[in-house]
Tab-separated table of C-alpha atoms in Angstrom:
chain	number	residue	atom	x	y	z
A	1	MET	CA	-66.570	-9.544	107.583
A	2	ARG	CA	-64.351	-9.922	104.558
A	3	SER	CA	-61.922	-7.069	104.066
A	4	GLU	CA	-62.238	-5.051	100.870
A	5	ASN	CA	-58.443	-5.035	100.758
A	6	SER	CA	-58.398	-8.813	100.302
A	7	TYR	CA	-56.888	-9.971	97.012
A	8	PHE	CA	-59.946	-12.154	96.462
A	9	TYR	CA	-62.544	-9.541	97.327
A	10	GLY	CA	-65.265	-9.124	94.715
A	11	ILE	CA	-64.384	-12.112	92.520
A	12	ASP	CA	-67.357	-13.801	90.878
A	13	ARG	CA	-67.745	-17.114	92.678
A	14	LEU	CA	-70.052	-18.634	90.056
A	15	THR	CA	-67.474	-18.110	87.297
A	16	VAL	CA	-64.725	-19.645	89.432
A	17	LEU	CA	-66.987	-22.592	90.333
A	18	ILE	CA	-67.791	-23.335	86.680
A	19	TYR	CA	-64.087	-23.080	85.850
A	20	LEU	CA	-63.208	-25.597	88.579
A	21	LEU	CA	-65.944	-27.996	87.445
A	22	LEU	CA	-64.717	-27.863	83.845
A	23	VAL	CA	-61.086	-28.387	84.845
A	24	VAL	CA	-61.905	-31.386	87.072
A	25	MET	CA	-64.177	-32.945	84.452
A	26	GLY	CA	-61.546	-32.271	81.815
A	27	TRP	CA	-58.841	-34.047	83.805
A	28	LEU	CA	-61.135	-37.038	84.388
A	29	ASN	CA	-61.628	-37.314	80.634
A	30	VAL	CA	-57.912	-36.991	79.892
A	31	TYR	CA	-57.339	-39.810	82.398
A	32	ALA	CA	-59.982	-41.926	80.653
A	33	ALA	CA	-58.639	-41.150	77.174
A	34	VAL	CA	-55.105	-42.385	77.944
A	35	TYR	CA	-55.965	-44.880	80.701
A	36	ASP	CA	-53.631	-47.845	81.004
A	37	GLU	CA	-54.219	-50.528	83.631
A	38	LYS	CA	-50.453	-50.945	84.008
A	39	HIS	CA	-50.066	-47.263	84.893
A	40	ALA	CA	-53.184	-46.412	86.882
A	41	VAL	CA	-51.594	-44.195	89.566
A	42	ILE	CA	-52.963	-40.679	89.039
A	43	PHE	CA	-49.709	-38.975	90.094
A	44	ASP	CA	-47.576	-40.920	87.599
A	45	ILE	CA	-45.914	-38.022	85.749
A	46	SER	CA	-44.629	-40.396	83.076
A	47	GLN	CA	-48.236	-40.572	81.871
A	48	LYS	CA	-50.183	-37.779	80.226
A	49	TYR	CA	-52.803	-37.618	82.976
A	50	GLY	CA	-50.030	-37.165	85.555
A	51	LYS	CA	-48.498	-34.339	83.530
A	52	GLN	CA	-51.921	-32.769	83.056
A	53	LEU	CA	-52.454	-32.786	86.817
A	54	ILE	CA	-49.198	-30.869	87.291
A	55	TRP	CA	-50.225	-28.359	84.628
A	56	ILE	CA	-53.591	-27.914	86.327
A	57	LEU	CA	-51.869	-27.161	89.636
A	58	GLY	CA	-49.672	-24.689	87.756
A	59	ALA	CA	-52.804	-23.109	86.283
A	60	PHE	CA	-54.235	-22.636	89.788
A	61	ILE	CA	-51.022	-20.885	90.833
A	62	LEU	CA	-51.254	-18.610	87.784
A	63	ALA	CA	-54.861	-17.805	88.685
A	64	ILE	CA	-53.863	-16.800	92.222
A	65	ILE	CA	-50.997	-14.645	90.933
A	66	ILE	CA	-53.362	-12.837	88.550
A	67	LEU	CA	-55.811	-12.141	91.382
A	68	ILE	CA	-52.973	-10.703	93.478
A	69	ILE	CA	-51.763	-8.356	90.715
A	70	ASP	CA	-53.333	-4.896	90.599
A	71	ALA	CA	-55.938	-4.609	87.825
A	72	GLY	CA	-54.231	-1.489	86.492
A	73	PHE	CA	-51.261	-3.625	85.456
A	74	PHE	CA	-53.252	-5.171	82.619
A	75	THR	CA	-54.180	-1.792	81.167
A	76	SER	CA	-50.757	-0.231	81.614
A	77	PHE	CA	-48.880	-3.146	80.060
A	78	ALA	CA	-51.424	-4.276	77.448
A	79	TYR	CA	-49.266	-3.196	74.504
A	80	PRO	CA	-45.940	-4.525	75.887
A	81	ILE	CA	-47.559	-7.896	76.657
A	82	TYR	CA	-48.897	-8.079	73.110
A	83	ALA	CA	-45.535	-7.032	71.626
A	84	LEU	CA	-43.605	-9.663	73.602
A	85	LEU	CA	-45.952	-12.465	72.619
A	86	LEU	CA	-46.012	-11.340	68.989
A	87	ILE	CA	-42.195	-11.486	68.959
A	88	ALA	CA	-42.375	-14.964	70.516
A	89	ASN	CA	-44.734	-16.093	67.749
A	90	ILE	CA	-42.330	-14.742	65.128
A	91	LEU	CA	-39.279	-16.368	66.720
A	92	VAL	CA	-40.954	-19.763	66.935
A	93	VAL	CA	-41.119	-19.830	63.126
A	94	PHE	CA	-37.314	-19.847	63.011
A	95	ILE	CA	-36.200	-21.627	66.180
A	96	GLY	CA	-39.277	-23.608	67.158
A	97	LYS	CA	-39.628	-27.381	66.956
A	98	GLU	CA	-41.629	-28.760	64.047
A	99	ILE	CA	-44.434	-31.083	65.127
A	100	LYS	CA	-46.865	-32.622	62.613
A	101	GLY	CA	-45.807	-30.248	59.874
A	102	SER	CA	-46.123	-27.085	61.953
A	103	ARG	CA	-43.245	-25.163	63.547
A	104	SER	CA	-45.136	-23.636	66.460
A	105	TRP	CA	-43.522	-24.993	69.638
A	106	PHE	CA	-40.642	-23.915	71.841
A	107	ARG	CA	-39.239	-27.072	73.363
A	108	VAL	CA	-36.724	-27.615	76.163
A	109	GLY	CA	-36.313	-31.293	76.925
A	110	ASP	CA	-39.751	-32.787	77.481
A	111	ILE	CA	-41.359	-29.400	78.114
A	112	GLY	CA	-43.061	-27.679	75.187
A	113	VAL	CA	-44.751	-24.280	75.040
A	114	GLN	CA	-47.012	-23.093	72.228
A	115	PRO	CA	-46.873	-19.261	72.215
A	116	ALA	CA	-49.881	-18.985	69.907
A	117	GLU	CA	-52.147	-20.144	72.741
A	118	PHE	CA	-51.075	-17.196	74.904
A	119	ILE	CA	-51.299	-14.498	72.230
A	120	LYS	CA	-55.105	-14.732	72.349
A	121	PHE	CA	-55.425	-13.010	75.712
A	122	ALA	CA	-52.725	-10.522	74.663
A	123	ILE	CA	-54.743	-9.506	71.594
A	124	GLY	CA	-57.783	-9.143	73.845
A	125	LEU	CA	-55.873	-6.808	76.157
A	126	ALA	CA	-54.446	-4.756	73.279
A	127	LEU	CA	-57.777	-4.446	71.458
A	128	ALA	CA	-59.502	-3.430	74.687
A	129	LYS	CA	-56.829	-0.800	75.284
A	130	PHE	CA	-57.118	0.589	71.762
A	131	LEU	CA	-60.894	0.496	71.369
A	132	SER	CA	-61.896	1.673	74.837
A	133	ASN	CA	-61.982	5.295	73.669
A	134	GLN	CA	-63.347	4.708	70.151
A	135	VAL	CA	-66.923	5.442	69.072
A	136	LEU	CA	-68.260	3.330	66.211
A	137	HIS	CA	-71.245	4.216	64.034
A	138	ASP	CA	-73.761	2.194	62.062
A	139	ALA	CA	-74.803	2.742	58.451
A	140	LYS	CA	-77.345	1.143	56.119
A	141	SER	CA	-76.750	2.638	52.655
A	142	VAL	CA	-73.799	2.358	50.273
A	143	LYS	CA	-72.865	5.965	50.959
A	144	GLY	CA	-73.453	5.397	54.648
A	145	ILE	CA	-71.342	2.241	54.635
A	146	LEU	CA	-68.450	4.073	52.976
A	147	LYS	CA	-68.809	6.888	55.484
A	148	SER	CA	-69.061	4.372	58.305
A	149	PHE	CA	-65.973	2.601	56.998
A	150	TRP	CA	-64.069	5.883	57.224
A	151	VAL	CA	-65.486	6.714	60.648
A	152	GLN	CA	-64.551	3.232	61.848
A	153	ARG	CA	-61.043	3.412	60.397
A	154	ASN	CA	-59.536	3.173	63.887
A	155	THR	CA	-61.311	-0.138	64.382
A	156	TRP	CA	-59.983	-1.503	61.116
A	157	PHE	CA	-56.549	-0.196	62.006
A	158	ALA	CA	-56.787	-2.109	65.274
A	159	MET	CA	-57.644	-5.307	63.413
A	160	LEU	CA	-54.824	-4.736	60.927
A	161	PHE	CA	-52.275	-3.926	63.611
A	162	PHE	CA	-53.200	-6.443	66.311
A	163	VAL	CA	-54.747	-9.391	64.477
A	164	VAL	CA	-53.573	-9.498	60.849
A	165	PRO	CA	-49.798	-9.871	61.559
A	166	LEU	CA	-50.437	-12.897	63.735
A	167	LEU	CA	-52.988	-14.219	61.244
A	168	ALA	CA	-50.340	-14.117	58.516
A	169	ILE	CA	-47.763	-15.804	60.760
A	170	LYS	CA	-50.132	-18.641	61.660
A	171	ILE	CA	-51.049	-19.255	58.020
A	172	LEU	CA	-47.366	-19.379	57.068
A	173	GLN	CA	-46.827	-21.847	59.934
A	174	ASN	CA	-49.596	-24.056	58.566
A	175	GLU	CA	-51.585	-23.309	61.753
A	176	THR	CA	-54.900	-22.524	60.076
A	177	GLY	CA	-56.837	-23.602	63.176
A	178	LEU	CA	-55.251	-20.963	65.377
A	179	ALA	CA	-55.517	-18.452	62.542
A	180	LEU	CA	-59.275	-18.989	62.315
A	181	VAL	CA	-59.644	-18.517	66.074
A	182	LEU	CA	-58.573	-14.898	65.594
A	183	THR	CA	-61.718	-14.222	63.556
A	184	ALA	CA	-63.638	-14.548	66.836
A	185	PHE	CA	-62.632	-10.957	67.623
A	186	ILE	CA	-65.204	-9.821	65.036
A	187	ILE	CA	-67.795	-10.441	67.786
A	188	VAL	CA	-65.974	-7.940	69.999
A	189	LEU	CA	-66.021	-5.308	67.255
A	190	TYR	CA	-69.723	-5.944	66.617
A	191	ARG	CA	-70.521	-5.347	70.298
A	192	GLU	CA	-68.622	-2.075	70.110
A	193	GLY	CA	-70.690	-0.881	67.148
A	194	LEU	CA	-69.153	-2.378	64.014
A	195	ASN	CA	-71.610	-2.255	61.114
A	196	VAL	CA	-73.386	-5.611	60.905
A	197	ASN	CA	-73.311	-5.376	57.092
A	198	TYR	CA	-69.593	-6.164	57.160
A	199	ILE	CA	-70.236	-9.343	59.154
A	200	LEU	CA	-73.144	-10.415	56.936
A	201	PHE	CA	-70.949	-9.818	53.910
A	202	GLY	CA	-68.341	-12.175	55.356
A	203	PHE	CA	-70.941	-14.891	56.012
A	204	PHE	CA	-72.303	-14.416	52.501
A	205	ILE	CA	-68.859	-15.066	50.995
A	206	ILE	CA	-68.469	-18.243	53.080
A	207	VAL	CA	-71.920	-19.550	52.051
A	208	ILE	CA	-71.290	-18.855	48.357
A	209	PHE	CA	-67.885	-20.560	48.588
A	210	ILE	CA	-69.338	-23.704	50.181
A	211	PHE	CA	-72.283	-23.953	47.769
A	212	SER	CA	-69.980	-23.372	44.794
A	213	LEU	CA	-67.916	-26.404	45.792
A	214	SER	CA	-71.001	-28.582	46.214
A	215	TYR	CA	-73.124	-27.648	43.188
A	216	SER	CA	-72.708	-26.624	39.567
A	217	PRO	CA	-71.686	-22.951	39.112
A	218	ILE	CA	-74.390	-22.609	36.432
A	219	ILE	CA	-77.128	-23.753	38.821
A	220	ILE	CA	-75.922	-21.408	41.561
A	221	THR	CA	-75.660	-18.479	39.125
A	222	LEU	CA	-79.211	-19.043	37.850
A	223	SER	CA	-80.426	-19.325	41.460
A	224	LEU	CA	-78.738	-16.031	42.368
A	225	ILE	CA	-80.290	-14.290	39.358
A	226	GLY	CA	-83.698	-15.688	40.336
A	227	LEU	CA	-83.312	-14.482	43.924
A	228	PHE	CA	-82.148	-11.100	42.644
A	229	LEU	CA	-85.237	-10.657	40.435
A	230	PHE	CA	-87.594	-11.917	43.157
A	231	PHE	CA	-86.139	-9.522	45.711
A	232	LEU	CA	-86.180	-6.592	43.300
A	233	LEU	CA	-89.727	-7.126	41.987
A	234	PHE	CA	-91.608	-8.423	45.030
A	235	ILE	CA	-89.723	-7.200	48.114
A	236	GLN	CA	-87.769	-4.080	47.213
A	237	ARG	CA	-90.327	-2.982	44.578
A	238	ASN	CA	-88.290	-0.021	43.426
A	239	PHE	CA	-85.184	0.599	41.371
A	240	LYS	CA	-83.746	3.297	43.602
A	241	ASN	CA	-80.717	1.209	44.568
A	242	LEU	CA	-80.543	-0.816	41.346
A	243	THR	CA	-76.839	-0.080	40.816
A	244	ARG	CA	-75.970	-1.441	44.247
A	245	TRP	CA	-77.887	-4.681	43.700
A	246	VAL	CA	-76.467	-5.204	40.213
A	247	LEU	CA	-72.943	-4.778	41.595
A	248	ALA	CA	-73.740	-7.235	44.398
A	249	LEU	CA	-75.061	-9.762	41.867
A	250	GLY	CA	-71.990	-9.333	39.665
A	251	PHE	CA	-69.648	-9.830	42.612
A	252	SER	CA	-71.575	-12.945	43.676
A	253	ILE	CA	-71.302	-14.505	40.214
A	254	MET	CA	-67.559	-13.762	40.115
A	255	LEU	CA	-67.216	-15.422	43.522
A	256	VAL	CA	-69.125	-18.488	42.328
A	257	PHE	CA	-66.781	-19.074	39.401
A	258	GLY	CA	-63.693	-18.174	41.446
A	259	SER	CA	-64.412	-20.542	44.338
A	260	ASN	CA	-62.877	-23.587	42.666
A	261	GLU	CA	-59.711	-21.622	41.955
A	262	MET	CA	-59.586	-20.614	45.638
A	263	TYR	CA	-60.157	-24.261	46.604
A	264	ASN	CA	-57.314	-25.442	44.353
A	265	ARG	CA	-54.931	-23.027	46.088
A	266	LEU	CA	-55.537	-24.673	49.472
A	267	LEU	CA	-52.935	-27.080	50.826
A	268	PRO	CA	-53.629	-30.794	50.142
A	269	HIS	CA	-54.643	-31.599	53.728
A	270	GLN	CA	-56.941	-28.549	53.785
A	271	ARG	CA	-58.663	-29.671	50.576
A	272	THR	CA	-59.042	-33.139	52.061
A	273	ARG	CA	-60.779	-31.745	55.141
A	274	MET	CA	-63.154	-29.733	52.948
A	275	ASP	CA	-63.898	-32.842	50.863
A	276	VAL	CA	-64.674	-34.877	53.984
A	277	LEU	CA	-66.976	-32.170	55.343
A	278	LEU	CA	-68.846	-31.561	52.079
A	279	GLY	CA	-68.835	-35.178	50.922
A	280	ARG	CA	-67.053	-34.311	47.676
A	281	GLY	CA	-66.087	-37.407	45.730
A	282	SER	CA	-65.521	-40.745	47.443
A	283	VAL	CA	-64.117	-40.328	50.945
A	284	ASN	CA	-61.925	-43.208	52.107
A	285	LEU	CA	-63.010	-43.929	55.693
A	286	LYS	CA	-59.691	-45.662	56.345
A	287	LYS	CA	-57.639	-42.640	55.306
A	288	GLU	CA	-58.813	-39.031	55.053
A	289	GLY	CA	-62.228	-39.757	56.572
A	290	TYR	CA	-60.917	-41.944	59.392
A	291	ASN	CA	-60.689	-39.375	62.195
A	292	VAL	CA	-64.175	-37.946	61.795
A	293	ASN	CA	-65.757	-41.350	61.179
A	294	GLN	CA	-64.237	-42.874	64.326
A	295	ALA	CA	-65.171	-39.785	66.330
A	296	LYS	CA	-68.810	-40.076	65.251
A	297	ILE	CA	-68.819	-43.806	66.036
A	298	ALA	CA	-67.430	-43.145	69.521
A	299	ILE	CA	-69.945	-40.409	70.321
A	300	GLY	CA	-72.886	-42.313	68.830
A	301	SER	CA	-72.042	-45.532	70.673
A	302	GLY	CA	-72.453	-43.783	74.024
A	303	GLY	CA	-76.229	-43.679	73.724
A	304	LEU	CA	-78.209	-41.760	76.324
A	305	LEU	CA	-76.193	-42.460	79.481
A	306	GLY	CA	-72.870	-43.681	78.087
A	307	LYS	CA	-70.919	-46.888	78.558
A	308	GLY	CA	-69.581	-45.853	81.945
A	309	TYR	CA	-66.361	-44.263	83.132
A	310	LEU	CA	-63.255	-46.037	81.763
A	311	GLN	CA	-65.522	-48.400	79.797
A	312	GLY	CA	-65.327	-46.780	76.374
A	313	THR	CA	-64.131	-49.306	73.791
A	314	GLN	CA	-63.343	-46.726	71.098
A	315	THR	CA	-61.399	-44.772	73.707
A	316	LYS	CA	-59.746	-47.687	75.468
A	317	TYR	CA	-58.465	-49.252	72.250
A	318	HIS	CA	-57.404	-45.900	70.768
A	319	PHE	CA	-59.533	-45.982	67.629
A	320	VAL	CA	-59.926	-42.202	67.786
A	321	PRO	CA	-56.714	-40.268	66.956
A	322	GLU	CA	-55.806	-37.327	69.211
A	323	GLN	CA	-58.550	-38.432	71.595
A	324	GLU	CA	-56.985	-36.657	74.584
A	325	THR	CA	-56.524	-33.343	72.729
A	326	ASP	CA	-58.570	-32.246	69.715
A	327	PHE	CA	-61.081	-35.103	69.990
A	328	ILE	CA	-61.492	-35.167	73.781
A	329	PHE	CA	-65.246	-34.680	73.333
A	330	CYS	CA	-65.407	-38.212	71.892
A	331	THR	CA	-64.463	-39.585	75.307
A	332	VAL	CA	-67.267	-37.546	76.859
A	333	GLY	CA	-69.818	-38.794	74.327
A	334	GLU	CA	-68.819	-42.443	74.564
A	335	GLU	CA	-68.430	-42.815	78.330
A	336	TRP	CA	-70.908	-40.196	79.580
A	337	GLY	CA	-73.443	-40.462	76.779
A	338	PHE	CA	-75.823	-37.844	75.450
A	339	LEU	CA	-76.710	-36.658	78.947
A	340	GLY	CA	-73.077	-36.154	79.931
A	341	SER	CA	-72.347	-34.398	76.651
A	342	ILE	CA	-75.219	-31.976	77.233
A	343	ILE	CA	-73.895	-31.229	80.732
A	344	VAL	CA	-70.411	-30.450	79.372
A	345	ILE	CA	-71.814	-28.231	76.610
A	346	ALA	CA	-74.174	-26.523	79.066
A	347	LEU	CA	-71.325	-25.768	81.481
A	348	HIS	CA	-69.242	-24.195	78.733
A	349	PHE	CA	-72.080	-22.031	77.468
A	350	THR	CA	-73.150	-21.108	80.991
A	351	LEU	CA	-69.616	-19.820	81.512
A	352	ILE	CA	-69.748	-17.842	78.250
A	353	ILE	CA	-73.133	-16.315	79.098
A	354	ARG	CA	-71.920	-15.488	82.604
A	355	ILE	CA	-68.874	-13.692	81.187
A	356	ILE	CA	-71.085	-11.638	78.851
A	357	THR	CA	-73.379	-10.779	81.772
A	358	LEU	CA	-70.415	-9.644	83.844
A	359	ALA	CA	-68.983	-7.701	80.900
A	360	GLU	CA	-72.187	-5.692	80.578
A	361	ARG	CA	-72.027	-4.523	84.185
A	362	GLN	CA	-68.546	-3.018	83.871
A	363	ARG	CA	-68.090	0.713	84.385
A	364	SER	CA	-64.915	0.603	82.339
A	365	ASP	CA	-65.096	0.197	78.555
A	366	TYR	CA	-61.741	-1.561	78.748
A	367	SER	CA	-63.069	-4.290	81.041
A	368	ARG	CA	-66.227	-4.741	78.962
A	369	ILE	CA	-64.308	-5.080	75.701
A	370	TYR	CA	-61.877	-7.575	77.211
A	371	GLY	CA	-64.796	-9.550	78.659
A	372	TYR	CA	-66.316	-9.888	75.209
A	373	ALA	CA	-62.923	-10.960	73.853
A	374	VAL	CA	-62.836	-13.784	76.423
A	375	ALA	CA	-66.401	-14.856	75.623
A	376	SER	CA	-65.719	-14.747	71.868
A	377	ILE	CA	-62.601	-16.913	72.067
A	378	LEU	CA	-64.315	-19.477	74.314
A	379	PHE	CA	-67.397	-19.542	72.070
A	380	PHE	CA	-65.308	-20.166	68.960
A	381	HIS	CA	-63.252	-22.923	70.588
A	382	VAL	CA	-66.246	-24.749	72.070
A	383	THR	CA	-68.370	-24.511	68.920
A	384	VAL	CA	-65.647	-25.530	66.479
A	385	ASN	CA	-64.107	-28.284	68.634
A	386	ILE	CA	-67.431	-30.005	69.286
A	387	GLY	CA	-68.609	-29.308	65.737
A	388	MET	CA	-65.583	-31.025	64.200
A	389	ALA	CA	-65.977	-34.034	66.548
A	390	LEU	CA	-69.566	-34.387	65.314
A	391	GLY	CA	-68.512	-34.026	61.677
A	392	LEU	CA	-70.368	-30.724	61.286
A	393	LEU	CA	-67.248	-28.586	60.776
A	394	PRO	CA	-63.815	-29.169	59.208
A	395	VAL	CA	-61.113	-30.654	61.438
A	396	ILE	CA	-58.823	-27.693	62.180
A	397	GLY	CA	-57.172	-28.888	65.373
A	398	ILE	CA	-58.114	-26.577	68.229
A	399	PRO	CA	-58.550	-27.647	71.891
A	400	LEU	CA	-61.737	-27.773	73.939
A	401	PRO	CA	-61.286	-25.150	76.703
A	402	PHE	CA	-60.266	-26.596	80.099
A	403	PHE	CA	-60.748	-30.149	78.775
A	404	SER	CA	-58.090	-30.954	76.187
A	405	TYR	CA	-54.700	-32.290	77.231
A	406	GLY	CA	-51.834	-29.810	77.155
A	407	GLY	CA	-50.089	-27.373	79.452
A	408	SER	CA	-50.149	-24.446	77.019
A	409	SER	CA	-53.895	-24.847	76.540
A	410	ILE	CA	-54.928	-25.043	80.208
A	411	TRP	CA	-52.542	-22.247	81.228
A	412	ALA	CA	-53.568	-19.936	78.385
A	413	PHE	CA	-57.300	-20.380	78.987
A	414	THR	CA	-56.796	-19.912	82.731
A	415	VAL	CA	-54.869	-16.662	82.210
A	416	LEU	CA	-57.467	-15.497	79.667
A	417	LEU	CA	-60.348	-16.093	82.079
A	418	PHE	CA	-58.794	-14.953	85.346
A	419	ILE	CA	-57.621	-11.635	83.950
A	420	PHE	CA	-61.281	-10.883	83.315
A	421	ILE	CA	-62.259	-12.179	86.765
A	422	LYS	CA	-59.708	-9.742	88.218
A	423	LEU	CA	-61.013	-6.871	86.063
A	424	ASP	CA	-64.562	-7.672	87.143
A	425	ALA	CA	-63.521	-7.713	90.801
A	426	SER	CA	-62.207	-4.169	90.207
A	427	ARG	CA	-65.304	-3.068	88.266
A	428	LEU	CA	-65.833	0.043	90.408
A	429	LEU	CA	-62.619	1.443	88.936
A	430	ILE	CA	-62.446	3.191	85.567
A	431	LEU	CA	-59.624	1.435	83.758
A	432	ARG	CA	-58.123	2.883	80.573
């Protein structure tokens, strides 16, 4: 019989198995993306696939270390871990190496570390620590929302204290992709009782912003007024909350006419990405539209079963930029086809669903909250990375978990996941 004192006692084997499958498949795709017949030896550390193999072995060592550490360590040192990584993200602004217009890397020789990748699990730990003793309440009226906002002030304080500082730093660093990842923690707050009206309000602003850039403000304003009257006369059928709806309509119209001003304040490359996504104006497929166009060609050319491993022409001849990092899914689509793409997507979402299932069985609020943080971050990364490769979302430059090339990425996602695996293995304990 296996001893309960074993470091590996109680770990969820299915989660570990999915992790291993994703890592192996990811390395195979990195190898295919940078394959060179002159350098085909898999242990050649002068090549990216050789370096990735070393980083994967390092990730396995990190996973074992995490499983050996007592679960109480992650609760006791949640705040110090967050503080250290926040300081690292501040320091990198001043002493980091600038790469592609962003100063977000510490670099010593050929070794580079991106601290922003590691802060994600630190925020998860800190939020779990802070929120584990909070009780959130729902509300459905204006008065109730205001009351709920006050009742939930600790939650908003947590967001302000743990997420907003890093959000500001990433925006100043021109790292909007990593900044947007932090919005995934809204899912955690929703699970813990955050009023859904706040989330719907956020989605509403995004929808209005997008439509305002695509259509005439006059048409959108008239449409909003029409929807307002239809809702008031045929659905609501009373004027009890007329003031609230009039204020909502007024805010919406202000947002419609202010969207172009917000758009003009974006950086040039950010406006270009929005133009490519929304089809605004004439997009030059040899310049600003090149990445997405080549990505879609690569994925579409794979057909049902793909061209075969190491047989992708778009991949082999490097038509797709960043094909081993941000656009790694293009290699999957071209060489493994639709079927292979579905398998990769299914594995990622099976992992996410498994994490949520495990989170719900935790006795400790801390472990449950952290589990949802892990699931939220993975969900955001998978959805956005694949969405931008398919041309459905703007290109914001975030890696596909366990697939994309890079030591910081594979190590950070491994630490993120295995901390939860360790917490789940200790689920009979009440961690605070």
